[in-house]
Short mmCIF file of C-alpha atoms and ligand atoms in Angstrom, two decimals:
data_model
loop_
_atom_site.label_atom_id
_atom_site.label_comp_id
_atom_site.label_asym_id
_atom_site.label_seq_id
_atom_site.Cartn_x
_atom_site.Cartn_y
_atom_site.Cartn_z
CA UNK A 1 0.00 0.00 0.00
CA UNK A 2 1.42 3.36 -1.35
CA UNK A 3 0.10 6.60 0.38
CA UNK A 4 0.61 10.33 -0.44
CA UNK A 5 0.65 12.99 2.11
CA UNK A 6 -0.03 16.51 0.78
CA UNK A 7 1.89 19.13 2.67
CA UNK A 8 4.72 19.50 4.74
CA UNK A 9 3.99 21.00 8.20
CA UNK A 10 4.41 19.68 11.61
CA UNK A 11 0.67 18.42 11.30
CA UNK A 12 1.55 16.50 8.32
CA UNK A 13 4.82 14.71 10.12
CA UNK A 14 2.40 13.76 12.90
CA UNK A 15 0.09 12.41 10.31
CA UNK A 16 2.84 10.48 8.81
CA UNK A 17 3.84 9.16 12.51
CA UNK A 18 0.36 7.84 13.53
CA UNK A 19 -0.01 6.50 9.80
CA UNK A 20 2.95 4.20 10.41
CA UNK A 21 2.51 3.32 14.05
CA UNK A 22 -0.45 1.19 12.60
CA UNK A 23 1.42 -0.36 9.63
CA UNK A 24 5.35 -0.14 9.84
CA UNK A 25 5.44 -1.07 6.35
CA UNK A 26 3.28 1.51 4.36
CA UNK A 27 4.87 3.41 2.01
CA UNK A 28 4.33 6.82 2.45
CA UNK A 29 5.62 9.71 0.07
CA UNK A 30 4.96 13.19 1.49
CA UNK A 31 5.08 16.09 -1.10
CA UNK A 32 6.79 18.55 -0.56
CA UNK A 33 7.27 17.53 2.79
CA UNK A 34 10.46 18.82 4.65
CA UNK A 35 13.75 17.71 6.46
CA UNK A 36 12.63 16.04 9.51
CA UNK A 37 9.58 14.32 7.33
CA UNK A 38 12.36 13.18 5.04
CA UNK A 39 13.56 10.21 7.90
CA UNK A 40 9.75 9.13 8.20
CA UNK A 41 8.60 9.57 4.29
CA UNK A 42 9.52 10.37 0.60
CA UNK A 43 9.73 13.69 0.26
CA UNK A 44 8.81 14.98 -3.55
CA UNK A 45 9.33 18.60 -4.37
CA UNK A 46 6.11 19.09 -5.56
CA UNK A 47 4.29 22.22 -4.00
CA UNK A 48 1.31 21.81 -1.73
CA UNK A 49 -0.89 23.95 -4.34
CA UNK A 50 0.16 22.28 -7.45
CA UNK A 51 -2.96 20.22 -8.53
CA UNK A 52 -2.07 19.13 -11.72
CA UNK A 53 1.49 18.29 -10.50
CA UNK A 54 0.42 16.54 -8.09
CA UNK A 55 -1.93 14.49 -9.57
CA UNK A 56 0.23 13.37 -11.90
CA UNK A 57 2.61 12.55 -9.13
CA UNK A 58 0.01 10.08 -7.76
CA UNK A 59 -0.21 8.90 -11.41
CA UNK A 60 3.36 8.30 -11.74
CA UNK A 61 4.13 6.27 -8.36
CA UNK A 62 0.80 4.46 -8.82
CA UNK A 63 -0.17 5.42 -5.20
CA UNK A 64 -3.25 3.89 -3.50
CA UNK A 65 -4.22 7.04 -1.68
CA UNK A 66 -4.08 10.40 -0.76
CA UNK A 67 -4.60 12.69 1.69
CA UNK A 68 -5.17 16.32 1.39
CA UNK A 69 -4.66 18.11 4.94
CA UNK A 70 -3.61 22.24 4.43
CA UNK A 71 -6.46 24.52 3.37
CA UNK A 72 -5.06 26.08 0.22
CA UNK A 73 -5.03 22.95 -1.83
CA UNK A 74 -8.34 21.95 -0.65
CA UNK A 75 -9.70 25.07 -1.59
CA UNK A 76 -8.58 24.30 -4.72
CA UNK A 77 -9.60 21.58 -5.25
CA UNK A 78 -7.18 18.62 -5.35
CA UNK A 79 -9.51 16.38 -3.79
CA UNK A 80 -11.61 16.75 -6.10
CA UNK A 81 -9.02 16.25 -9.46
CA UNK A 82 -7.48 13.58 -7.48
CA UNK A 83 -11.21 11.41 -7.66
CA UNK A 84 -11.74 12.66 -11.25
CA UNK A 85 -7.87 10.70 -11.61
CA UNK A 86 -9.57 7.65 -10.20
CA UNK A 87 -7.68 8.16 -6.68
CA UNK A 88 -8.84 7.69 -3.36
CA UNK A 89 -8.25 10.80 -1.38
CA UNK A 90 -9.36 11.48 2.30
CA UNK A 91 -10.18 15.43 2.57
CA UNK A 92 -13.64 17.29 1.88
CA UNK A 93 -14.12 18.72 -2.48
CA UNK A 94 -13.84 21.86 -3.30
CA UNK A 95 -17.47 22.86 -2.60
CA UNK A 96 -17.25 20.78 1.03
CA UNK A 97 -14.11 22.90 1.98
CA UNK A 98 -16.31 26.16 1.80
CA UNK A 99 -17.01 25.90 4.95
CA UNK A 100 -13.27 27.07 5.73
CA UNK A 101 -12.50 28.97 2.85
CA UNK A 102 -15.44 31.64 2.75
CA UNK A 103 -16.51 32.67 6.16
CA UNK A 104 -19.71 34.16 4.27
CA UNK A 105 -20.59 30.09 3.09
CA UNK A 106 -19.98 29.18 6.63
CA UNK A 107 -21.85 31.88 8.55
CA UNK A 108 -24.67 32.14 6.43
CA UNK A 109 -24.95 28.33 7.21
CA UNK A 110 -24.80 28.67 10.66
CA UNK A 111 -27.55 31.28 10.26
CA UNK A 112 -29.92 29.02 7.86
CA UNK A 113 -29.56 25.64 10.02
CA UNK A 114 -29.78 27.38 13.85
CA UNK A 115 -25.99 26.36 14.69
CA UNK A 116 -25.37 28.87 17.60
CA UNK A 117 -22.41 31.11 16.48
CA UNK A 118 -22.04 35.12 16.61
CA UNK A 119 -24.35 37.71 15.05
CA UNK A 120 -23.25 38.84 11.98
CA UNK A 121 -23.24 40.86 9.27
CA UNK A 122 -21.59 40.63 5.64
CA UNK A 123 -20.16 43.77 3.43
CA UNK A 124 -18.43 44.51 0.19
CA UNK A 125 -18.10 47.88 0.80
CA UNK A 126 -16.12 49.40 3.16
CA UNK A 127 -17.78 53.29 3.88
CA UNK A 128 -20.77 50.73 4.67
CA UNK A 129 -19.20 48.65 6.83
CA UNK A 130 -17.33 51.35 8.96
CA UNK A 131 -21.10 53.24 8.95
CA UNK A 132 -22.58 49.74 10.35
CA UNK A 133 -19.54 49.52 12.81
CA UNK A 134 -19.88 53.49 13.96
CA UNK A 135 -23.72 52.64 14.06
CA UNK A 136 -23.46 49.48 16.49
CA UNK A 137 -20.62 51.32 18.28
CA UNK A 138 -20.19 48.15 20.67
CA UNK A 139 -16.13 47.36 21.37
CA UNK A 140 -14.20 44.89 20.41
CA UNK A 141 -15.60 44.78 17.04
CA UNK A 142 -14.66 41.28 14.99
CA UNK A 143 -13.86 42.15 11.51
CA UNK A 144 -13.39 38.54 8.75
CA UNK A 145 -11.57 38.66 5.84
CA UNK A 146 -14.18 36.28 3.65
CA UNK A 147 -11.62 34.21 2.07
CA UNK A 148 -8.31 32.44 3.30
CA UNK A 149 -5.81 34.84 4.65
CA UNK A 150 -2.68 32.82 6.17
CA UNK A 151 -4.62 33.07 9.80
CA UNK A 152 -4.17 36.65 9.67
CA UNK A 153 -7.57 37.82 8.28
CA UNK A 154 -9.49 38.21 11.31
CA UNK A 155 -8.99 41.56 13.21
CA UNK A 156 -10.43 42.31 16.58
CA UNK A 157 -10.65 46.24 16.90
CA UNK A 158 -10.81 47.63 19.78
CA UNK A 159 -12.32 51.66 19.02
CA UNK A 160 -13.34 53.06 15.61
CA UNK A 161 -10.11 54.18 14.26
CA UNK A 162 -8.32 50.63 14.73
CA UNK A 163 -11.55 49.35 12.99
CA UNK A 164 -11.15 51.80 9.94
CA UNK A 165 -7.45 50.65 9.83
CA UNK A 166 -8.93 46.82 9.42
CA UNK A 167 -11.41 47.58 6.79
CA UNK A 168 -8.68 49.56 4.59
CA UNK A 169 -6.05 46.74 5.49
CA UNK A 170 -8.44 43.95 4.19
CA UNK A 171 -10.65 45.68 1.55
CA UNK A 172 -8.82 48.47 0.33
CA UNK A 173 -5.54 47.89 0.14
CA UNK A 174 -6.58 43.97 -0.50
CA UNK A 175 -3.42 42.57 1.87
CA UNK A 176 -4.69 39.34 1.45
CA UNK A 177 -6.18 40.26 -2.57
CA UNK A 178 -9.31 38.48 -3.12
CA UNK A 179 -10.05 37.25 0.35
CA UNK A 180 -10.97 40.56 1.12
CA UNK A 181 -13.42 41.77 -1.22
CA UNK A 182 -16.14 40.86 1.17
CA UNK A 183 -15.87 40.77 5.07
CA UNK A 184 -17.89 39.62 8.03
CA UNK A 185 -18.63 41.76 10.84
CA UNK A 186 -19.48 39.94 14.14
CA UNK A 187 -20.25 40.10 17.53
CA UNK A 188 -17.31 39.62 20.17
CA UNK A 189 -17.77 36.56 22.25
CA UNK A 190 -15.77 36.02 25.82
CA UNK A 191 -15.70 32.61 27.06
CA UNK A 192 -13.02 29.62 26.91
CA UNK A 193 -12.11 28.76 23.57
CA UNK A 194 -11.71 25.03 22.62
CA UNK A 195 -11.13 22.87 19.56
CA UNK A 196 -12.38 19.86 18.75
CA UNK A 197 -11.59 17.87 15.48
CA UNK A 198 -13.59 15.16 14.30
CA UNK A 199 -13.63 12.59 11.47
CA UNK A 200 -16.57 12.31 9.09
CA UNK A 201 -17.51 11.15 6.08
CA UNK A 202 -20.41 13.06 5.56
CA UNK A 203 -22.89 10.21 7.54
CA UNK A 204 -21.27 10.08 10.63
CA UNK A 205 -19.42 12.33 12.50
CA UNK A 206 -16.69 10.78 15.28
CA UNK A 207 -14.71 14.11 17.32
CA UNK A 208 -11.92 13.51 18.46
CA UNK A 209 -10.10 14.05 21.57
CA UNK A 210 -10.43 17.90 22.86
CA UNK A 211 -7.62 20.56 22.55
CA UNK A 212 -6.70 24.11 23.56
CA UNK A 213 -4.55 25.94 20.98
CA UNK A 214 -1.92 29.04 22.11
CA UNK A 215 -2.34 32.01 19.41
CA UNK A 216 -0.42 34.28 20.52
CA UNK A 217 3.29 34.81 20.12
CA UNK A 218 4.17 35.42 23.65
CA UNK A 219 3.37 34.06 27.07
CA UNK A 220 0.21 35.28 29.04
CA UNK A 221 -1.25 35.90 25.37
CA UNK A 222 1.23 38.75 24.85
CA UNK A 223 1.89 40.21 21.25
CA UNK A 224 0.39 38.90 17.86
CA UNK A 225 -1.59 36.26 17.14
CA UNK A 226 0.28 32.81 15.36
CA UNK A 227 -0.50 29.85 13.28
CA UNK A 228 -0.55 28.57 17.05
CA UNK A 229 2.64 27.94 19.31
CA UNK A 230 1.75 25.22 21.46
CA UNK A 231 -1.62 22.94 22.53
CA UNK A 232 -2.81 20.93 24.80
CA UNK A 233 -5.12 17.94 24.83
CA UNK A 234 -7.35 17.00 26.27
CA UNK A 235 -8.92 20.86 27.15
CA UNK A 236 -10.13 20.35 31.10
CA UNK A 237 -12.93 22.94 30.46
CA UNK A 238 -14.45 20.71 27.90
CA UNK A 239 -16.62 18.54 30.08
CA UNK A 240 -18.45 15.08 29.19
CA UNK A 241 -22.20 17.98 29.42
CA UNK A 242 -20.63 20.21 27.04
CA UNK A 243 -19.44 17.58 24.65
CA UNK A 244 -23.05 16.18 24.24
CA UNK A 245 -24.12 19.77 23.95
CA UNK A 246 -21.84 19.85 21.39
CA UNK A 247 -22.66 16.82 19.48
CA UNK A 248 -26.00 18.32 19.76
CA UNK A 249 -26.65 21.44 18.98
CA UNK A 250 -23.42 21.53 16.70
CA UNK A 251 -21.13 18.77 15.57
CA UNK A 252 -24.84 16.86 14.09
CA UNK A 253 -26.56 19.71 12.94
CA UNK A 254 -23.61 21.20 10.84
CA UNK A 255 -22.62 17.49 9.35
CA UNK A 256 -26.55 17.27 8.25
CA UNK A 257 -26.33 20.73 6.86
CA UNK A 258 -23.70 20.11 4.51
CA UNK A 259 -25.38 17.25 3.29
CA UNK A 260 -28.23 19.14 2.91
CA UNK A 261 -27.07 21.97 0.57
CA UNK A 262 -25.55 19.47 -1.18
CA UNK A 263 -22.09 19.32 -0.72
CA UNK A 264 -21.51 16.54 1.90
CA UNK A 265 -18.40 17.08 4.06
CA UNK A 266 -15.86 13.98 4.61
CA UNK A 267 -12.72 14.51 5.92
CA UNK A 268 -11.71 16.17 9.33
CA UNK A 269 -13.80 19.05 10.34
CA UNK A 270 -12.48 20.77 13.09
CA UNK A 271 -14.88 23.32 15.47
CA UNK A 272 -13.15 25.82 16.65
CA UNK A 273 -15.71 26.71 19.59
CA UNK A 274 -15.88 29.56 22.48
CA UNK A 275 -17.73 28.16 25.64
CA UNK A 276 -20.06 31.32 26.18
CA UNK A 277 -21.97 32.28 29.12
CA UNK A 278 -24.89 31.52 26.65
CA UNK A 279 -23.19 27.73 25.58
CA UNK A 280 -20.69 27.06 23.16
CA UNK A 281 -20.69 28.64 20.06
CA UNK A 282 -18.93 27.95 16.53
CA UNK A 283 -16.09 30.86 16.20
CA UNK A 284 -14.73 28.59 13.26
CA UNK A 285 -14.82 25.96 11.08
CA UNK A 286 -11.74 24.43 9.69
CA UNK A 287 -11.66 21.75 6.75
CA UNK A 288 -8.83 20.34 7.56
CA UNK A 289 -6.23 18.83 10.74
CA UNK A 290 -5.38 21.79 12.94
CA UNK A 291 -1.72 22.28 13.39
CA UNK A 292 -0.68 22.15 15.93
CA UNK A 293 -3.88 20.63 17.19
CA UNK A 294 -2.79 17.59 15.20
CA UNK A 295 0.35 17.14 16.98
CA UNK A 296 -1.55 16.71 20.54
CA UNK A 297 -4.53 14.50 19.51
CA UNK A 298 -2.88 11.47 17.06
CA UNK A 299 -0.72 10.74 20.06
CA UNK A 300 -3.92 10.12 21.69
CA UNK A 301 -5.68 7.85 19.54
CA UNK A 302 -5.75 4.21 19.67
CA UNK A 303 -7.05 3.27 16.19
CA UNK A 304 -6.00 2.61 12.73
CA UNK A 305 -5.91 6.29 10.93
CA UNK A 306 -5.15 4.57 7.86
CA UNK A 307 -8.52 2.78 7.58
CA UNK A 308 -10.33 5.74 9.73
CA UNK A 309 -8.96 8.08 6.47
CA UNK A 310 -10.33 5.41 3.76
CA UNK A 311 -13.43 4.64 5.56
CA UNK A 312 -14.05 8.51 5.38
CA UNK A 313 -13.06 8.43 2.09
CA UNK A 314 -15.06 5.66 1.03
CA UNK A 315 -18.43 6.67 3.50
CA UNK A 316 -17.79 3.81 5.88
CA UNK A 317 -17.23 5.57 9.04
CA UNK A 318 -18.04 3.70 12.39
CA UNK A 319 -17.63 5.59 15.56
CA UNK A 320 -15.65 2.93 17.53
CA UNK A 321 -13.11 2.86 14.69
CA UNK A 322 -11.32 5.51 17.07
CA UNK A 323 -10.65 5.71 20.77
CA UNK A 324 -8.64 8.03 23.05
CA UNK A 325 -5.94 6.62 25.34
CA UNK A 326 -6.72 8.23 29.43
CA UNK A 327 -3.94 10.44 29.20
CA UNK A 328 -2.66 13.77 28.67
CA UNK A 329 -0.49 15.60 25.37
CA UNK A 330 1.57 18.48 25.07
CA UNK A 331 3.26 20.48 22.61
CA UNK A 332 5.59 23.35 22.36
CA UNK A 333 6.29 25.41 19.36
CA UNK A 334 9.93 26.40 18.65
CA UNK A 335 9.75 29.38 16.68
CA UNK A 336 12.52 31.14 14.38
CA UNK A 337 12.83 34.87 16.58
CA UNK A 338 10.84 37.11 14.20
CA UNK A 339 7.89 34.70 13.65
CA UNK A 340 5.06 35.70 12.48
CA UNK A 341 7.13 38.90 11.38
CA UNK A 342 9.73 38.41 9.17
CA UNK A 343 13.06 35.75 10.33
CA UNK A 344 15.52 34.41 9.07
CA UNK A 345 16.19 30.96 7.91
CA UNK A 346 19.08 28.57 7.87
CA UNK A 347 20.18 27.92 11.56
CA UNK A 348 21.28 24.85 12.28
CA UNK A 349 19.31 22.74 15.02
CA UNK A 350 21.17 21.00 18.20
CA UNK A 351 19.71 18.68 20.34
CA UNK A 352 17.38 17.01 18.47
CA UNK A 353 18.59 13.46 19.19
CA UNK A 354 19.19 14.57 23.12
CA UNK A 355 15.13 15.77 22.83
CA UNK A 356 14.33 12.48 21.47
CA UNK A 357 15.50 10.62 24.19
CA UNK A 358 13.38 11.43 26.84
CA UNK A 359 10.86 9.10 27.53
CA UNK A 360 7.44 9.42 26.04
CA UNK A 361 8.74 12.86 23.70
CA UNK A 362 8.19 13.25 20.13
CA UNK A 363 10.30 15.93 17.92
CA UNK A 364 7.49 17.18 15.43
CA UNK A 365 9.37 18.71 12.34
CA UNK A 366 7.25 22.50 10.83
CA UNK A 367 9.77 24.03 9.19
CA UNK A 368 13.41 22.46 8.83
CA UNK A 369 15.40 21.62 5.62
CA UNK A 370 18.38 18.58 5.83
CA UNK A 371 21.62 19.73 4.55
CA UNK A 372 25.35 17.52 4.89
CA UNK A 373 23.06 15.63 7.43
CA UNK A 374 22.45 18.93 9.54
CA UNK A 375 19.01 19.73 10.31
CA UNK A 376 18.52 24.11 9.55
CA UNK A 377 15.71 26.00 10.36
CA UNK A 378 13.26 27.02 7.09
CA UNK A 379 9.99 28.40 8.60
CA UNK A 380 8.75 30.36 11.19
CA UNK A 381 7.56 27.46 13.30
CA UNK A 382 10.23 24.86 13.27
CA UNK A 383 9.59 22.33 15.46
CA UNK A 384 6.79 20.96 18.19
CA UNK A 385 8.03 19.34 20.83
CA UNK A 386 4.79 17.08 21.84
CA UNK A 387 4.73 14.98 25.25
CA UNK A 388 2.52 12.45 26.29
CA UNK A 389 1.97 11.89 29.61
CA UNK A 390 -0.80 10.00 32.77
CA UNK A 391 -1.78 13.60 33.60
CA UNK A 392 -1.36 17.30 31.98
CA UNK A 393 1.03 18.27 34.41
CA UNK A 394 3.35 15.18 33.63
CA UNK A 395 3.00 15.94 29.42
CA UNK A 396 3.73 19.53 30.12
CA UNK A 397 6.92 19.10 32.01
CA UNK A 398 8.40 16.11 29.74
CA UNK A 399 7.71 18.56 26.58
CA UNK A 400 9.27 21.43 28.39
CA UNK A 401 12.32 18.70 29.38
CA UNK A 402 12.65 18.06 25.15
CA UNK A 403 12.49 21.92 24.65
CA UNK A 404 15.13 22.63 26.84
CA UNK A 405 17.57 20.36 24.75
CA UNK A 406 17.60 22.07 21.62
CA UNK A 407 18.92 24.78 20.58
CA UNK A 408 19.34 27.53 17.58
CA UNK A 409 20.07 31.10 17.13
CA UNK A 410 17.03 33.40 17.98
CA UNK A 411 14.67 30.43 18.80
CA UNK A 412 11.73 31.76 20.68
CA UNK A 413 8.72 29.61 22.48
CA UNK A 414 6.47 30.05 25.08
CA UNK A 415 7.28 29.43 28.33
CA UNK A 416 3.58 28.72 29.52
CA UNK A 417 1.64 26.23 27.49
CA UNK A 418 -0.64 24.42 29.32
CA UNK A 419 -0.91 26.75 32.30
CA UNK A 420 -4.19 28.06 32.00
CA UNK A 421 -5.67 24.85 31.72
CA UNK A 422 -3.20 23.83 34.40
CA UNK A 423 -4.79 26.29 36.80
CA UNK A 424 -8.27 25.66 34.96
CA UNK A 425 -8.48 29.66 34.36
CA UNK A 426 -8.93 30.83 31.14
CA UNK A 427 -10.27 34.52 32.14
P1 AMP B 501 -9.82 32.55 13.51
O1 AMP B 501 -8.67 32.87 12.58
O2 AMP B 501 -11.16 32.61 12.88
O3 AMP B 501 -9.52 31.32 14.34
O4 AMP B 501 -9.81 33.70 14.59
C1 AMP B 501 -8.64 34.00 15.29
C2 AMP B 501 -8.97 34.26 16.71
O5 AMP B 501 -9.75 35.45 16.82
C3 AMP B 501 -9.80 33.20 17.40
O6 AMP B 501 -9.04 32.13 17.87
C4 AMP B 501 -10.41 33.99 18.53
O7 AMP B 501 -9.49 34.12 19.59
C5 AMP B 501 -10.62 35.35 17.93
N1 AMP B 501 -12.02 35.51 17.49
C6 AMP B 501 -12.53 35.23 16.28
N2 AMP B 501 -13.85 35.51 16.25
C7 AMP B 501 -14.17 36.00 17.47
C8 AMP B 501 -15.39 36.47 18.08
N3 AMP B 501 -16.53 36.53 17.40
N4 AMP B 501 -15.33 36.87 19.35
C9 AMP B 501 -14.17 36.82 20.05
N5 AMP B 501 -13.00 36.41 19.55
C10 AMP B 501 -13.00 35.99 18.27
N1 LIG B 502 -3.97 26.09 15.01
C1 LIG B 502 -5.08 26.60 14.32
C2 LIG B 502 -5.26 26.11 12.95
O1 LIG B 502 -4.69 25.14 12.50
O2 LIG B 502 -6.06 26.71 12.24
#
C-alpha cells in the first residue's frame, strides 16, 4: 500500500507518525514535505498547491491514496481532481471545503440551520461597513476577511479608528487580494475557547479528543496572534455535558447541513468553539487537521488512521473505529525569533537526538530543511516538541524537558503552554 501525504507541516509529520505506528510497512511519500519528514517519508518537491502536479505525481508512483490536509489545496480543489484521476483521497471537495475557505458560506450556514455562532453581518463595501460599525458602536468589534488569509484575516478592533485601519487593510488595500473583497462583521464573544476535530464522512461524525490551541506569540497571550505555538489535549474545560451539547446542537446539525445543501463534508472538520456564558458557540470551522492541534490529539488515539482516512473516504465511518488513550499531550512550538514577522532561515538545530530521548517525547518537524546531514531551520515554526503523559502536568513538564535540549540562534517559544488549563483559568 502506497500513500501520499499533501503538505509538509508539523501536522503533516504527525500524520505520517500515527499513519505508520499502525502499519510499519506503508509506504508513504509526502510532497513537498520537509527535512525532519524526510527520515519518516519520501519527500517529492512538488508544491502543496500544485494540482495538476500533483496528480500526476500520484499517477506516476501508482499510489493507492491520498490525503489532502492544508487549506489552500483543498480550496482548490485537489480532492476533487485527485477522484476525477480515479484516486482515493481522504479530505472534503472543493465545494465541502467552503465551509473554511469563505466565512460568508460558513456563517450564512450557521444562520440558515440554527448552529449557535455570533451575530453577523456581511459587506463589500467598506464606507458601509465602517457606517454599520460606527452605528453598532459596541467594542471589540470582529472584523473577517471572507476568504483564506494565512490566519491573519481576522482583526479584533478595539475603538473606531483601529476598525477603519482593518477595513482599509483587508478591503482596500486587498493585503490578502481576493479574500478581502467581502468581510464579516461579528459580535465579540468572551468565554473559553476550545477545539475539537472530528472525522466524518459526511454520515457520521466521530470528534476527536479535545484541545486548547496558544495564538499568541508570547506568554500570558502577549503580542500577535500565530498559526498557534503550542496545545494541549485533552482541554479540562471541555466537560463530558458540554461535549453532548456539542454533538448536539453543533457537531450533528452542521454534518446534516452540509449534506443538505448538497455538498456533503468527509474529511476532518475541526470546530473551533468559544464556551459562552450563553453555551458554546462555533467561532470557526476548519476543513482540515489543525496544526498544531494535530500534533496533541494522534498521540492520543488508539485506532488505525489509515482505515479511519479510507473509511471517510469511502463513506464507511463507524464511531468505535477511534478511541482516546486516558492520558494527557503536550506540545511546544519552537519558533525562528521574528515569527510571524519576518526571520531568518538557515540555523542549524542541536539537540534534536538529546530531545528524542526522553521518555514518552516526540520531535514534530514544521519548518526544517536537511543539509550535509544537519538539520537548519526554514519556517517560522520549526519544530513541536509534543509529550505524552498519565496527567497534563506530567506531558507539560516532559515537553518542556525536550524543549530545553535544543537549541538555535534566535529560537523563541512560550514558556507557559498548558498553564491556564493547568490552573483551569482561562479569564
Ligand atoms: P480565527 O482565525 O477565525 O480562528 O480567529 C482567530 C482568533 O480570533 C480566534 O481564535 C479567537 O481568539 C478570535 N475571534 C474570532 N472571532 C471571534 C469572536 N466573534 N469573538 C471573540 N473572539 C474571536
Ligand atoms: N492552530 C489553528 C489552525 O490550525 O487553524
Amino acid at each position: 500500500m502506497k500513500v501520499l501525504v499533501v503538505g509538509g507541516g508539523g501536522r503533516e509529520h504527525a500524520i505520517i507518525r500515527k499513519l505508520k505506528e499502525g502499519h510499519p510497512d506503508l509506504e508513504i511519500l509526502c510532497a513537498p514535505g520537509n527535512g525532519g519528514i524526510s527520515a519518516d517519508a519520501e519527500c517529492v518537491a512538488v508544491s502543496a498547491v500544485d494540482v495538476e502536479g500533483m496528480v500526476a505525481l500520484a499517477k506516476d508512483r501508482q499510489v493507492d491514496f491520498v490525503c489532502v490536509t492544508p487549506d489552500d489545496p483543498l480550496a482548490l480543489g485537489m480532492v476533487d481532481a485527485m477522484k476525477s484521476a480515479g484516486f482515493a483521497a481522504f479530505g472534503p471537495d472543493q465545494a465541502a471545503a467552503r465551509i473554511e475557505s469563505s466565512k460568508v458560506f460558513a456563517k450564512n450556514l450557521m444562520k440558515k440551520y440554527g448552529i449557535p455562532t455570533a451575530g453577523y453581518e456581511v459587506f463589500d463595501d467598506p464606507a458601509k461597513a465602517l457606517d454599520h460599525i460606527r452605528t453598532v458602536n459596541r467594542y471589540p468589534a470582529v472584523i473577517k476577511a471572507d476568504g483564506l488569509a494565512l490566519g491573519k484575516g481576522v482583526i479584533i478592533a478595539m475603538n473606531e479608528s483601529e476598525a477603519e485601519a482593518a477595513l482599509q487593510h483587508l478591503m482596500v488595500d486587498r493585503a490578502f487580494g481576493e479574500s478581502g473583497s467581502r468581510v464579516v462583521i461579528e459580535e465579540f464573544l468572551s468565554g473559553t475557547e476550545v477545539s475539537v476535530l472530528s472525522f466524518t464522512d459526511g454520515k457520521t461524525i466521530v470528534p476527536m479528543v479535545s484541545s486548547m490551541d496558544h495564538k499568541r506569540v508570547n506568554d500570558n497571550d502577549e503580542g500577535p496572534n500565530t498559526g498557534g505555538m503550542g496545545t494541549i489535549a485533552p482541554s479540562p474545560f471541555y466537560t463530558a455535558e458540554i461535549a453532548d451539547r456539542c454533538m448536539k446542537e453543533i457537531f450533528l446539525p452542521t454534518m446534516k447541513a452540509m449534506a443538505a445543501e448538497g455538498c456533503p463534508f468527509s474529511g476532518c472538520l475541526y470546530f473551533g468553539l468559544i464556551l459562552t456564558a450563553d453555551g458554546p458557540k462555533v467561532i470557526e470551522y476548519n476543513s482540515r487537521f489543525g496544526d498544531p492541534e494535530t500534533q496533541v490529539v494522534l498521540p492520543l488515539l488508539e485506532g488505525d488512521l489509515l482505515a479511519i482516512m479510507r473509511a471517510c473516504a469511502s463513506g464507511s465511518l463507524k464511531p468505535d473505529m477511534a478511541a482516546w488513550k486516558e492520558a494527557a499531550c503536550a506540545c511546544v512550538i519552537e519558533a525562528s525569533g521574528g515569527y510571524p514577522g519576518s526571520y531568518e532561515k538557515g540555523k542549524v538545530i542541536s539537540g534534536l537526538d538529546e530531545a528524542g530521548q526522553h521518555e514518552g517525547v516526540t520531535v514534530y518537524h514544521s519548518g526544517t530543511k536537511k543539509e550535509n546531514g544537519k538539520y537548519l531551520t526554514n519556517g517560522g515554526r520549526v519544530l513541536g516538541i509534543s509529550a505524552t503523559g498519565k496527567t497534563l502536568a506530567q506531558a507539560l513538564a516532559t515537553a518542556y524537558e525536550g524543549v530545553k535540549e535544543i537549541t538555535f540562534d534566535r529560537m523563541h517559544f512560550r514558556h507557559d503552554i498548558g498553564q491556564k488549563a493547568l490552573k483551569g483559568n482561562n479569564a
